[in-house]
CSV table of C-alpha atoms and ligand atoms in Angstrom, one decimal:
chain,number,residue,atom,x,y,z
K,1,MET,CA,5.0,5.6,-29.0
K,2,LEU,CA,4.7,1.9,-28.7
K,3,TYR,CA,5.8,-0.5,-26.0
K,4,GLN,CA,7.8,-3.7,-26.5
K,5,SER,CA,8.1,-6.9,-24.4
K,6,THR,CA,11.6,-7.4,-22.9
K,7,ARG,CA,11.3,-11.1,-24.0
K,8,ASP,CA,9.9,-10.6,-27.5
K,9,SER,CA,10.7,-7.3,-29.3
K,10,ALA,CA,8.1,-8.2,-31.9
K,11,VAL,CA,5.3,-7.7,-29.4
K,12,LYS,CA,4.3,-4.0,-29.7
K,13,VAL,CA,1.4,-2.5,-27.8
K,14,SER,CA,0.1,1.0,-27.0
K,15,ALA,CA,0.6,2.5,-23.5
K,16,ALA,CA,-3.0,1.9,-22.7
K,17,GLN,CA,-2.6,-1.8,-23.6
K,18,ALA,CA,0.6,-2.1,-21.6
K,19,ILE,CA,-1.1,-0.6,-18.6
K,20,THR,CA,-4.3,-2.7,-18.7
K,21,GLN,CA,-2.4,-5.9,-19.4
K,22,GLY,CA,0.3,-5.3,-16.8
K,23,ILE,CA,2.7,-7.9,-18.1
K,24,SER,CA,3.3,-9.4,-21.6
K,25,ARG,CA,2.0,-12.9,-22.2
K,26,ASP,CA,5.5,-14.1,-22.8
K,27,GLY,CA,6.4,-13.1,-19.2
K,28,GLY,CA,8.3,-10.1,-20.3
K,29,LEU,CA,7.9,-6.6,-19.1
K,30,PHE,CA,6.7,-3.7,-21.3
K,31,VAL,CA,9.2,-1.0,-22.1
K,32,PRO,CA,8.9,2.1,-24.3
K,33,GLU,CA,10.5,1.7,-27.7
K,34,CYS,CA,12.6,4.8,-27.1
K,35,ILE,CA,13.0,7.2,-24.2
K,36,PRO,CA,11.6,10.6,-25.0
K,37,ALA,CA,13.8,13.6,-24.4
K,38,LEU,CA,13.2,16.4,-21.8
K,39,THR,CA,15.2,19.4,-23.1
K,40,ALA,CA,16.9,21.9,-20.8
K,41,GLU,CA,14.4,24.5,-21.9
K,42,GLU,CA,11.4,22.2,-20.9
K,43,LEU,CA,13.1,21.5,-17.6
K,44,GLN,CA,13.6,25.2,-17.1
K,45,ASN,CA,9.9,25.8,-17.8
K,46,LEU,CA,9.0,23.2,-15.1
K,47,VAL,CA,10.9,25.1,-12.4
K,48,GLY,CA,8.0,27.4,-11.7
K,49,ALA,CA,5.4,24.7,-12.2
K,50,ASN,CA,3.6,22.8,-9.5
K,51,TYR,CA,3.7,19.0,-9.2
K,52,ILE,CA,0.6,18.4,-11.2
K,53,GLN,CA,2.0,20.4,-14.1
K,54,ARG,CA,5.4,18.6,-13.9
K,55,ALA,CA,3.6,15.2,-13.9
K,56,THR,CA,1.4,16.2,-16.8
K,57,CYS,CA,4.5,17.2,-18.9
K,58,VAL,CA,6.5,14.0,-18.1
K,59,LEU,CA,3.6,11.5,-18.4
K,60,GLY,CA,2.4,13.1,-21.6
K,61,LYS,CA,5.7,12.2,-23.3
K,62,PHE,CA,5.2,8.5,-22.6
K,63,LEU,CA,1.4,8.1,-22.8
K,64,THR,CA,1.1,9.3,-26.4
K,65,ASP,CA,-2.3,7.5,-26.9
K,66,PHE,CA,-3.8,9.5,-24.1
K,67,THR,CA,-5.2,13.0,-24.9
K,68,ALA,CA,-3.5,16.0,-23.2
K,69,ASP,CA,-6.8,16.4,-21.3
K,70,GLU,CA,-6.8,12.8,-20.1
K,71,VAL,CA,-3.2,13.1,-18.8
K,72,ALA,CA,-3.9,16.4,-17.1
K,73,GLU,CA,-7.1,15.1,-15.5
K,74,CYS,CA,-5.3,11.9,-14.1
K,75,ALA,CA,-2.5,14.1,-12.7
K,76,ARG,CA,-5.0,16.5,-11.1
K,77,LEU,CA,-7.1,13.7,-9.5
K,78,ALA,CA,-4.0,12.0,-8.1
K,79,TYR,CA,-1.9,14.9,-6.9
K,80,GLY,CA,-4.6,17.5,-6.2
K,81,ASP,CA,-5.5,17.1,-2.6
K,82,ARG,CA,-4.6,13.5,-1.6
K,83,PHE,CA,-1.2,14.4,-0.3
K,84,ARG,CA,-0.5,16.0,3.1
K,85,SER,CA,2.2,18.3,1.6
K,86,PRO,CA,1.2,20.9,-1.0
K,87,GLU,CA,4.5,20.2,-2.8
K,88,VAL,CA,3.5,16.5,-3.0
K,89,ALA,CA,7.2,15.4,-3.0
K,90,PRO,CA,9.1,18.0,-1.0
K,91,LEU,CA,12.9,18.1,-0.7
K,92,HIS,CA,14.4,18.3,2.8
K,93,LYS,CA,17.9,19.7,3.1
K,94,LEU,CA,20.1,17.8,5.5
K,95,GLU,CA,23.1,19.9,4.7
K,96,ASP,CA,24.7,21.5,1.6
K,97,GLY,CA,24.8,18.8,-1.0
K,98,ALA,CA,22.5,16.2,0.7
K,99,TYR,CA,18.8,16.4,0.2
K,100,VAL,CA,16.1,14.0,1.2
K,101,LEU,CA,13.3,13.6,-1.2
K,102,GLU,CA,10.2,12.9,0.9
K,103,LEU,CA,8.0,10.6,-1.1
K,104,TRP,CA,5.6,9.6,1.7
K,105,HIS,CA,3.1,12.4,2.1
K,106,GLY,CA,0.4,10.3,0.5
K,107,PRO,CA,-2.5,8.4,2.2
K,108,THR,CA,-0.5,5.3,3.1
K,109,CYS,CA,2.7,7.1,4.2
K,110,ALA,CA,5.0,5.2,1.8
K,111,PHE,CA,6.4,6.2,-1.6
K,112,LYS,CA,4.2,3.7,-3.3
K,113,ASP,CA,1.4,6.3,-3.2
K,114,MET,CA,3.3,8.4,-5.7
K,115,ALA,CA,2.4,5.9,-8.4
K,116,LEU,CA,-0.6,4.1,-6.9
K,117,GLN,CA,-2.6,7.3,-6.4
K,118,ILE,CA,-2.5,7.8,-10.2
K,119,LEU,CA,-2.5,4.3,-11.5
K,120,PRO,CA,-6.2,3.7,-11.0
K,121,HIS,CA,-6.9,6.8,-13.1
K,122,LEU,CA,-4.4,5.7,-15.8
K,123,MET,CA,-6.0,2.2,-15.7
K,124,ARG,CA,-9.5,3.6,-16.1
K,125,VAL,CA,-8.6,5.7,-19.1
K,126,SER,CA,-6.6,2.8,-20.6
K,127,ALA,CA,-9.4,0.3,-20.0
K,128,GLY,CA,-11.8,2.7,-21.8
K,129,LYS,CA,-9.5,2.5,-24.8
K,130,THR,CA,-8.8,-1.3,-24.8
K,131,SER,CA,-10.7,-3.6,-22.5
K,132,ASP,CA,-14.2,-3.6,-24.1
K,133,GLY,CA,-16.0,-3.4,-20.7
K,134,LYS,CA,-14.3,-6.3,-19.0
K,135,GLU,CA,-14.1,-6.2,-15.3
K,136,ILE,CA,-10.4,-5.7,-14.2
K,137,VAL,CA,-9.0,-7.9,-11.5
K,138,ILE,CA,-5.9,-6.5,-10.0
K,139,LEU,CA,-3.6,-9.0,-8.3
K,140,VAL,CA,-0.9,-7.6,-6.1
K,141,ALA,CA,2.1,-9.3,-4.4
K,142,THR,CA,3.4,-7.0,-1.7
K,143,SER,CA,6.4,-6.7,0.7
K,144,GLY,CA,4.2,-4.4,2.8
K,145,ASP,CA,3.8,-1.0,1.2
K,146,THR,CA,2.5,-1.7,-2.3
K,147,GLY,CA,-0.4,-3.7,-1.0
K,148,LYS,CA,-1.8,-0.9,1.2
K,149,ALA,CA,-1.2,1.8,-1.4
K,150,ALA,CA,-2.9,-0.3,-4.1
K,151,LEU,CA,-5.9,-1.0,-1.9
K,152,GLU,CA,-6.2,2.7,-1.1
K,153,GLY,CA,-5.8,3.7,-4.7
K,154,PHE,CA,-8.3,1.1,-6.2
K,155,ARG,CA,-10.9,0.9,-3.4
K,156,ASP,CA,-14.4,1.3,-4.8
K,157,ALA,CA,-13.0,2.0,-8.3
K,158,ALA,CA,-15.7,1.2,-10.8
K,159,ASN,CA,-15.6,-2.2,-12.6
K,160,THR,CA,-12.5,-3.2,-10.7
K,161,LYS,CA,-11.6,-5.8,-8.1
K,162,ILE,CA,-8.3,-5.9,-6.2
K,163,MET,CA,-6.7,-8.8,-4.3
K,164,VAL,CA,-3.5,-8.5,-2.3
K,165,PHE,CA,-1.1,-11.2,-1.1
K,166,TYR,CA,1.5,-10.4,1.6
K,167,PRO,CA,4.0,-12.7,3.4
K,168,GLU,CA,2.5,-13.6,6.7
K,169,ASN,CA,5.6,-13.0,8.7
K,170,GLY,CA,7.3,-10.5,6.4
K,171,VAL,CA,5.7,-7.2,7.1
K,172,SER,CA,5.7,-4.8,10.1
K,173,ALA,CA,2.7,-4.9,12.5
K,174,MET,CA,1.7,-1.4,11.3
K,175,GLN,CA,1.8,-2.5,7.6
K,176,LYS,CA,-0.3,-5.6,8.5
K,177,LEU,CA,-2.9,-3.6,10.3
K,178,GLN,CA,-3.1,-1.1,7.5
K,179,MET,CA,-4.0,-3.9,5.0
K,180,ALA,CA,-6.1,-6.0,7.3
K,181,THR,CA,-8.4,-3.1,8.1
K,182,GLN,CA,-8.8,-1.9,4.5
K,183,GLU,CA,-12.3,-0.6,3.7
K,184,GLY,CA,-14.0,-0.8,0.3
K,185,ASN,CA,-16.4,-3.1,-1.5
K,186,ASN,CA,-14.0,-4.4,-4.1
K,187,VAL,CA,-11.0,-5.4,-2.0
K,188,GLN,CA,-9.6,-8.6,-0.6
K,189,VAL,CA,-6.4,-9.3,1.4
K,190,PHE,CA,-4.7,-12.6,2.1
K,191,ALA,CA,-1.5,-13.5,4.1
K,192,ILE,CA,0.5,-16.3,2.5
K,193,ARG,CA,2.8,-18.8,4.2
K,194,GLY,CA,6.0,-17.7,2.3
K,195,ASN,CA,8.1,-14.7,1.6
K,196,PHE,CA,7.7,-11.8,-0.9
K,197,ASP,CA,9.4,-13.7,-3.7
K,198,ASP,CA,6.8,-16.5,-3.2
K,199,ALA,CA,4.0,-14.1,-3.4
K,200,GLN,CA,5.4,-12.3,-6.5
K,201,SER,CA,6.2,-15.6,-8.3
K,202,GLY,CA,2.7,-16.9,-7.5
K,203,VAL,CA,1.0,-13.8,-8.9
K,204,LYS,CA,3.2,-13.8,-12.0
K,205,ALA,CA,2.3,-17.5,-12.6
K,206,ILE,CA,-1.4,-16.7,-12.4
K,207,PHE,CA,-1.1,-13.8,-14.8
K,208,THR,CA,0.7,-15.7,-17.5
K,209,ASN,CA,-1.3,-18.9,-17.2
K,210,PRO,CA,-3.3,-19.1,-20.4
K,211,GLU,CA,-5.9,-21.5,-18.9
K,212,ILE,CA,-6.7,-19.1,-16.1
K,213,GLY,CA,-6.7,-16.2,-18.5
K,214,ALA,CA,-9.3,-18.0,-20.6
K,215,LEU,CA,-11.5,-18.8,-17.6
K,216,LEU,CA,-11.5,-15.1,-16.7
K,217,ALA,CA,-12.3,-14.0,-20.2
K,218,GLU,CA,-15.3,-16.4,-20.2
K,219,ASN,CA,-16.5,-14.7,-17.1
K,220,GLY,CA,-16.1,-11.2,-18.6
K,221,LYS,CA,-13.0,-10.4,-16.5
K,222,MET,CA,-9.3,-9.8,-17.1
K,223,PHE,CA,-6.2,-9.6,-14.9
K,224,SER,CA,-4.0,-6.6,-14.4
K,225,SER,CA,-1.1,-5.8,-12.1
K,226,ALA,CA,-0.5,-2.9,-9.7
K,227,ASN,CA,3.1,-4.1,-9.0
K,228,SER,CA,6.0,-2.2,-10.5
K,229,ILE,CA,6.1,-4.8,-13.3
K,230,ASN,CA,3.2,-2.6,-14.7
K,231,TRP,CA,4.5,0.3,-16.8
K,232,GLY,CA,1.8,2.5,-15.3
K,233,ARG,CA,3.6,2.2,-11.9
K,234,LEU,CA,7.0,3.2,-13.2
K,235,VAL,CA,6.2,6.2,-15.3
K,236,PRO,CA,4.8,8.3,-12.4
K,237,GLN,CA,8.0,7.6,-10.5
K,238,ILE,CA,10.1,9.3,-13.2
K,239,VAL,CA,8.2,12.5,-12.4
K,240,TYR,CA,9.6,13.0,-8.9
K,241,TYR,CA,13.2,12.9,-10.0
K,242,VAL,CA,12.4,15.6,-12.6
K,243,SER,CA,10.6,17.5,-9.8
K,244,ALA,CA,13.5,17.2,-7.4
K,245,TYR,CA,15.9,18.6,-10.0
K,246,CYS,CA,13.6,21.5,-10.6
K,247,ASP,CA,13.3,22.2,-6.9
K,248,LEU,CA,17.1,22.2,-6.5
K,249,LEU,CA,17.2,24.7,-9.4
K,250,LYS,CA,14.5,26.7,-7.7
K,251,THR,CA,16.3,27.1,-4.4
K,252,GLY,CA,19.6,27.9,-6.2
K,253,ALA,CA,21.3,24.8,-4.8
K,254,ILE,CA,22.4,23.9,-8.4
K,255,ARG,CA,22.5,25.6,-11.8
K,256,MET,CA,20.9,24.2,-15.0
K,257,GLY,CA,23.0,21.4,-16.3
K,258,ASP,CA,24.8,20.7,-13.0
K,259,PRO,CA,24.9,17.0,-12.3
K,260,ILE,CA,23.2,15.4,-9.2
K,261,ASN,CA,23.5,11.9,-7.9
K,262,VAL,CA,20.6,9.9,-6.5
K,263,SER,CA,20.7,7.3,-3.7
K,264,VAL,CA,17.7,5.0,-3.7
K,265,PRO,CA,16.7,2.3,-1.2
K,266,THR,CA,16.0,-0.6,-3.5
K,267,GLY,CA,14.0,-3.8,-3.5
K,268,ASN,CA,12.2,-4.6,-6.8
K,269,PHE,CA,14.4,-2.1,-8.7
K,270,GLY,CA,11.4,0.0,-9.7
K,271,ASP,CA,12.3,3.2,-7.9
K,272,ILE,CA,15.9,3.3,-9.1
K,273,LEU,CA,14.9,2.3,-12.6
K,274,ALA,CA,12.7,5.4,-12.7
K,275,ALA,CA,15.7,7.5,-11.9
K,276,TYR,CA,17.6,5.7,-14.7
K,277,TYR,CA,14.8,6.7,-17.1
K,278,ALA,CA,14.9,10.3,-15.9
K,279,LYS,CA,18.6,10.3,-16.6
K,280,GLN,CA,18.0,8.8,-20.1
K,281,MET,CA,15.4,11.6,-20.7
K,282,GLY,CA,18.1,14.2,-20.1
K,283,VAL,CA,17.9,15.1,-16.4
K,284,PRO,CA,21.5,15.6,-15.5
K,285,ILE,CA,21.8,12.7,-13.1
K,286,GLY,CA,25.3,11.3,-12.5
K,287,LYS,CA,25.6,8.2,-10.3
K,288,LEU,CA,22.6,6.0,-9.4
K,289,ILE,CA,23.5,4.7,-6.0
K,290,CYS,CA,21.6,1.5,-5.3
K,291,ALA,CA,21.1,0.9,-1.6
K,292,SER,CA,20.2,-2.5,-0.2
K,293,ASN,CA,19.8,-4.1,3.2
K,294,ARG,CA,21.2,-7.4,4.3
K,295,ASN,CA,19.5,-9.0,1.2
K,296,ARG,CA,22.4,-7.7,-0.9
K,297,VAL,CA,21.7,-9.5,-4.1
K,298,LEU,CA,21.8,-6.2,-6.1
K,299,THR,CA,24.9,-5.0,-4.4
K,300,ASP,CA,26.7,-8.1,-5.5
K,301,PHE,CA,25.2,-7.9,-9.0
K,302,ILE,CA,26.3,-4.4,-9.6
K,303,ARG,CA,29.8,-5.1,-8.3
K,304,THR,CA,30.4,-8.5,-10.0
K,305,GLY,CA,28.0,-8.8,-13.0
K,306,THR,CA,26.5,-12.0,-11.6
K,307,TYR,CA,23.0,-12.1,-10.3
K,308,ASP,CA,22.7,-15.0,-7.8
K,309,ARG,CA,19.6,-15.5,-5.8
K,310,ASN,CA,20.9,-18.8,-4.3
K,311,ARG,CA,21.4,-17.5,-0.8
K,312,ALA,CA,19.7,-17.1,2.5
K,313,PHE,CA,16.7,-14.8,2.7
K,314,TYR,CA,16.8,-12.4,5.7
K,315,THR,CA,13.9,-10.7,7.4
K,316,THR,CA,15.2,-7.3,8.3
K,317,THR,CA,14.0,-4.0,9.8
K,318,SER,CA,13.5,-2.7,6.3
K,319,PRO,CA,11.0,-5.3,5.2
K,320,SER,CA,10.0,-3.6,1.9
K,321,MET,CA,13.5,-4.3,0.6
K,322,ASP,CA,13.5,-8.0,1.6
K,323,ILE,CA,13.6,-9.2,-1.9
K,324,LEU,CA,15.9,-11.6,-3.8
K,325,ILE,CA,14.3,-11.4,-7.3
K,326,SER,CA,14.3,-7.8,-8.4
K,327,SER,CA,11.8,-7.9,-11.3
K,328,ASN,CA,12.6,-4.5,-12.9
K,329,LEU,CA,16.2,-5.3,-13.4
K,330,GLU,CA,15.0,-7.1,-16.5
K,331,ARG,CA,14.0,-3.7,-18.0
K,332,LEU,CA,17.5,-2.3,-17.4
K,333,LEU,CA,19.1,-5.4,-18.9
K,334,TYR,CA,17.0,-5.2,-22.0
K,335,ASP,CA,18.2,-1.6,-22.5
K,336,LEU,CA,21.8,-2.4,-21.8
K,337,CYS,CA,21.9,-5.4,-24.1
K,338,GLY,CA,20.9,-3.2,-27.0
K,339,ARG,CA,17.3,-4.5,-26.8
K,340,ASP,CA,18.3,-8.0,-27.6
K,341,ASP,CA,15.3,-10.0,-26.5
K,342,ALA,CA,17.1,-13.3,-27.0
K,343,GLN,CA,19.8,-12.4,-24.6
K,344,VAL,CA,17.2,-11.3,-22.0
K,345,ARG,CA,15.2,-14.5,-22.5
K,346,ALA,CA,18.4,-16.5,-21.9
K,347,MET,CA,19.2,-14.7,-18.7
K,348,MET,CA,15.7,-14.9,-17.3
K,349,THR,CA,15.5,-18.7,-18.2
K,350,SER,CA,18.8,-19.1,-16.4
K,351,LEU,CA,17.4,-17.2,-13.4
K,352,ALA,CA,14.3,-19.4,-13.3
K,353,THR,CA,16.2,-22.7,-13.6
K,354,ASP,CA,19.6,-22.1,-11.9
K,355,GLY,CA,18.7,-19.0,-9.8
K,356,LYS,CA,21.4,-17.0,-11.4
K,357,TYR,CA,22.9,-15.4,-14.5
K,358,THR,CA,26.0,-13.4,-15.5
K,359,VAL,CA,25.8,-10.5,-17.9
K,360,PRO,CA,28.3,-10.1,-20.8
K,361,ALA,CA,31.4,-8.0,-20.1
K,362,GLU,CA,30.1,-4.9,-22.0
K,363,VAL,CA,26.9,-4.9,-20.1
K,364,LYS,CA,28.8,-5.2,-16.8
K,365,ALA,CA,30.9,-2.2,-17.8
K,366,GLN,CA,27.8,-0.1,-18.4
K,367,VAL,CA,26.3,-1.2,-15.1
K,368,GLU,CA,29.5,-0.2,-13.3
K,369,SER,CA,29.6,3.2,-14.9
K,370,LEU,CA,25.9,4.0,-14.2
K,371,PHE,CA,25.5,2.6,-10.8
K,372,ALA,CA,27.2,2.4,-7.4
K,373,ALA,CA,26.0,-0.1,-4.8
K,374,SER,CA,26.1,-0.5,-1.1
K,375,CYS,CA,24.3,-2.5,1.6
K,376,CYS,CA,23.9,-2.3,5.3
K,377,ASP,CA,22.7,-4.6,8.0
K,378,ASP,CA,20.1,-3.9,10.7
K,379,GLU,CA,22.7,-2.5,13.1
K,380,GLN,CA,24.1,-0.1,10.6
K,381,THR,CA,20.6,0.9,9.7
K,382,ALA,CA,19.8,1.7,13.3
K,383,ALA,CA,23.1,3.6,13.8
K,384,THR,CA,22.3,5.7,10.7
K,385,ILE,CA,18.9,6.6,12.0
K,386,ARG,CA,20.5,7.7,15.3
K,387,GLU,CA,23.3,9.7,13.6
K,388,VAL,CA,21.0,11.4,11.2
K,389,PHE,CA,18.7,12.4,14.1
K,390,GLU,CA,21.6,13.6,16.3
K,391,LYS,CA,23.4,15.5,13.5
K,392,TYR,CA,20.5,17.0,11.6
K,393,GLY,CA,17.5,16.6,13.9
K,394,TYR,CA,15.9,14.7,11.1
K,395,LEU,CA,14.0,11.5,11.7
K,396,CYS,CA,14.1,8.9,8.9
K,397,ASP,CA,12.7,5.4,8.6
K,398,THR,CA,14.7,2.2,8.2
K,399,HIS,CA,14.5,2.1,4.4
K,400,THR,CA,15.6,5.7,4.0
K,401,ALA,CA,18.4,5.0,6.4
K,402,CYS,CA,19.8,2.4,4.0
K,403,GLY,CA,19.8,5.2,1.3
K,404,VAL,CA,21.6,7.6,3.6
K,405,PHE,CA,24.2,4.9,4.5
K,406,ALA,CA,24.8,4.1,0.9
K,407,TYR,CA,25.2,7.8,0.1
K,408,GLU,CA,27.7,8.3,2.9
K,409,GLU,CA,29.7,5.2,2.0
K,410,TYR,CA,29.8,6.1,-1.6
K,411,ARG,CA,31.1,9.6,-0.8
K,412,ARG,CA,33.7,8.4,1.6
K,413,GLU,CA,35.0,5.8,-0.8
K,414,THR,CA,35.0,7.9,-4.0
K,415,GLY,CA,35.4,11.5,-2.8
K,416,ASP,CA,32.6,12.4,-5.2
K,417,ASN,CA,30.9,15.4,-3.7
K,418,THR,CA,28.1,15.9,-6.3
K,419,PRO,CA,24.9,17.1,-4.7
K,420,THR,CA,22.8,14.0,-3.9
K,421,VAL,CA,19.1,13.4,-3.7
K,422,ILE,CA,18.3,10.6,-1.3
K,423,ALA,CA,14.9,9.0,-1.9
K,424,SER,CA,13.0,8.8,1.4
K,425,THR,CA,10.6,6.0,0.8
K,426,ALA,CA,8.5,5.7,4.0
K,427,ASN,CA,7.4,7.8,6.9
K,428,PRO,CA,9.2,6.7,10.1
K,429,TYR,CA,5.9,6.0,11.9
K,430,LYS,CA,5.3,3.1,9.5
K,431,PHE,CA,8.1,1.3,11.4
K,432,PRO,CA,7.8,2.9,14.9
K,433,ALA,CA,9.4,-0.1,16.8
K,434,SER,CA,12.5,-0.3,14.7
K,435,VAL,CA,13.0,3.5,14.5
K,436,LEU,CA,12.5,4.0,18.3
K,437,ASP,CA,14.7,1.1,19.1
K,438,ALA,CA,17.4,2.8,17.0
K,439,LEU,CA,17.2,5.9,19.1
K,440,CYS,CA,16.9,4.5,22.6
K,441,GLU,CA,15.9,1.6,24.8
K,442,ASP,CA,12.2,1.3,25.2
K,443,ASP,CA,9.9,-1.3,26.7
K,444,ALA,CA,6.6,-0.3,25.1
K,445,GLU,CA,4.7,-3.3,24.1
K,446,ASP,CA,2.7,-2.5,21.0
K,447,GLU,CA,3.3,-0.4,17.8
K,448,PHE,CA,1.1,2.4,19.0
K,449,ALA,CA,2.8,2.8,22.3
K,450,LYS,CA,6.1,2.8,20.4
K,451,ALA,CA,4.7,5.5,18.1
K,452,GLU,CA,3.7,7.6,21.1
K,453,HIS,CA,7.1,7.3,22.6
K,454,LEU,CA,8.8,8.1,19.3
K,455,HIS,CA,6.6,11.2,19.1
K,456,ASP,CA,7.5,12.2,22.7
K,457,LYS,CA,11.2,11.7,22.1
K,458,THR,CA,11.5,13.4,18.7
K,459,ALA,CA,8.6,15.9,18.6
K,460,THR,CA,7.7,14.7,15.1
K,461,GLU,CA,4.2,14.2,14.0
K,462,ILE,CA,2.4,10.9,13.8
K,463,PRO,CA,0.6,10.9,10.5
K,464,ALA,CA,-3.2,10.7,10.9
K,465,PRO,CA,-3.7,7.7,8.7
K,466,LEU,CA,-1.4,5.7,11.0
K,467,SER,CA,-2.6,7.0,14.4
K,468,GLY,CA,-6.2,6.4,13.1
K,469,LEU,CA,-5.6,2.6,12.9
K,470,ARG,CA,-5.5,2.2,16.7
K,471,GLY,CA,-8.3,0.1,17.9
K,472,LYS,CA,-9.6,-0.8,14.4
K,473,THR,CA,-10.8,-4.4,14.0
K,474,PRO,CA,-9.1,-6.3,11.2
K,475,ARG,CA,-11.5,-7.3,8.4
K,476,PHE,CA,-9.2,-9.7,6.6
K,477,THR,CA,-7.5,-12.5,8.6
K,478,GLU,CA,-7.2,-15.4,6.1
K,479,VAL,CA,-3.9,-17.1,5.7
K,480,CYS,CA,-3.3,-19.3,2.7
K,481,ASP,CA,-0.5,-21.6,1.4
K,482,LYS,CA,1.6,-20.3,-1.5
K,483,THR,CA,0.4,-23.3,-3.5
K,484,GLU,CA,-3.2,-22.3,-3.0
K,485,MET,CA,-3.1,-18.8,-4.5
K,486,ARG,CA,-4.7,-19.9,-7.8
K,487,GLN,CA,-7.7,-21.5,-6.0
K,488,VAL,CA,-8.0,-18.5,-3.6
K,489,VAL,CA,-8.2,-16.1,-6.6
K,490,LEU,CA,-10.8,-18.2,-8.5
K,491,ASN,CA,-12.9,-18.7,-5.3
K,492,ALA,CA,-12.9,-15.0,-4.5
K,493,LEU,CA,-14.1,-14.3,-8.0
K,494,GLY,CA,-16.8,-17.0,-7.8
K,495,ILE,CA,-15.3,-18.9,-10.7
K,496,THR,CA,-15.4,-22.7,-10.8
K,497,GLU,CA,-13.0,-24.7,-13.0
C,501,PLP,C1,8.8,-0.7,-2.1
C,501,PLP,C2,9.7,0.0,-1.2
C,501,PLP,C3,11.1,0.1,-1.4
C,501,PLP,C4,11.8,-0.5,-2.6
C,501,PLP,O1,11.3,0.1,-3.8
C,501,PLP,P1,11.5,-0.7,-5.2
C,501,PLP,O2,10.9,0.1,-6.2
C,501,PLP,O3,10.8,-2.0,-5.0
C,501,PLP,O4,13.0,-0.9,-5.4
C,501,PLP,C5,11.9,0.8,-0.6
C,501,PLP,N1,11.4,1.4,0.6
C,501,PLP,C6,10.1,1.3,0.8
C,501,PLP,C7,9.6,1.9,2.1
C,501,PLP,C8,9.2,0.6,0.0
C,501,PLP,O5,7.9,0.6,0.3
């Protein structure tokens, strides 16, 4: 199976090439030429399988230039013992018909670990096939969670360096501390004066700049990406939707072939796109419910067919969804436009120049039939956290709360009672201040005191990777301007122009 660029269908590369390169030189994203099928029989066989086996099956269908042993080895190294739950991605039942898919049992307590624990292994195998010994330099733009998960995944990986850029005032105190204290000999972390979109645009500009690419090549290095623009990030995310369906079968909550809906807290459109791919593979998924916070650019797009980023950017209590340019939407558009690269190019050019585009009527109709959309502000997020805790005794984080809110609103408005999997994207202790403030008044001063009080109030466990941050001295404190990113990268690599 080969991969095409969304901006030039003539570009065709292997999975290994797509993963090492990260993004196509034309600025497009790599997508598989066709989506492989997962038959009901194969799905049935996965019901009794563990997460590693489920991952091996799904990944193998996409990474056809990997050997079966290579795929299995990557899955084993990633999901063997790095997760605090033996099921890796367990389902928690709120009530009949509503299930929370906990994706945060990995080392950094957010769902990004699901992909970033395996990406370094996929990258190593891919580089062995394609990069002729060049050192790989991973550049990451993060709205808070990707950065830490990528650092943790790639720390001390052979022949690899990783640099992370995060918005100085756009992440939670816990997220900042997680990144600033990162250990490892090949890691660097920078805050930028700007928001996530600035960081992402800056990183994309560096990647696709031929001059910088040539400079790196002269120095025996090449760039790659650990953001969800990299196909190697998306494919592991398909696995947990397959896994959730298998677990619902296993517990008897559904029977083979029964549809389920999914509700996904969304930012860069990676997580929900993975659910779309799972549906295309044959997992009986009905509606894809796209949940946003006050930055409701996707809600408006799904409801109107116009994507318009010309609007105020809000900093919210769910910072990992504070995004106005959702990169992975480009992959969906490519699919829905019948893989017409010219149409995608035109829309992306319009986005770059005017900050907006409108999809053709037939694409809008498909978007409407596949997706539902909903958004909530910080107050509704807090109210949802409180209600879920009072009603079910279940503590969820601010992002997950947006997913619960969207699920409830969708059900209320449509009467559709299909069993629904709500993606839970972070552990509540990543955002202890916002979560505690949602439950009660509290005058604790710092994040750790908030976490302690949250623990006292809810009798839930503070994950060790978070409580262990207390008292650690930050290693990385540099702040740079968004216009300086190129220079910062070259300096860090010891390359002079
Ligand atoms: C990254 C992130 C999201 C958004 O996921 P996308 O794949 O970017 O849509 C939601 N919640 C949390 C906690 C995240 O870290």
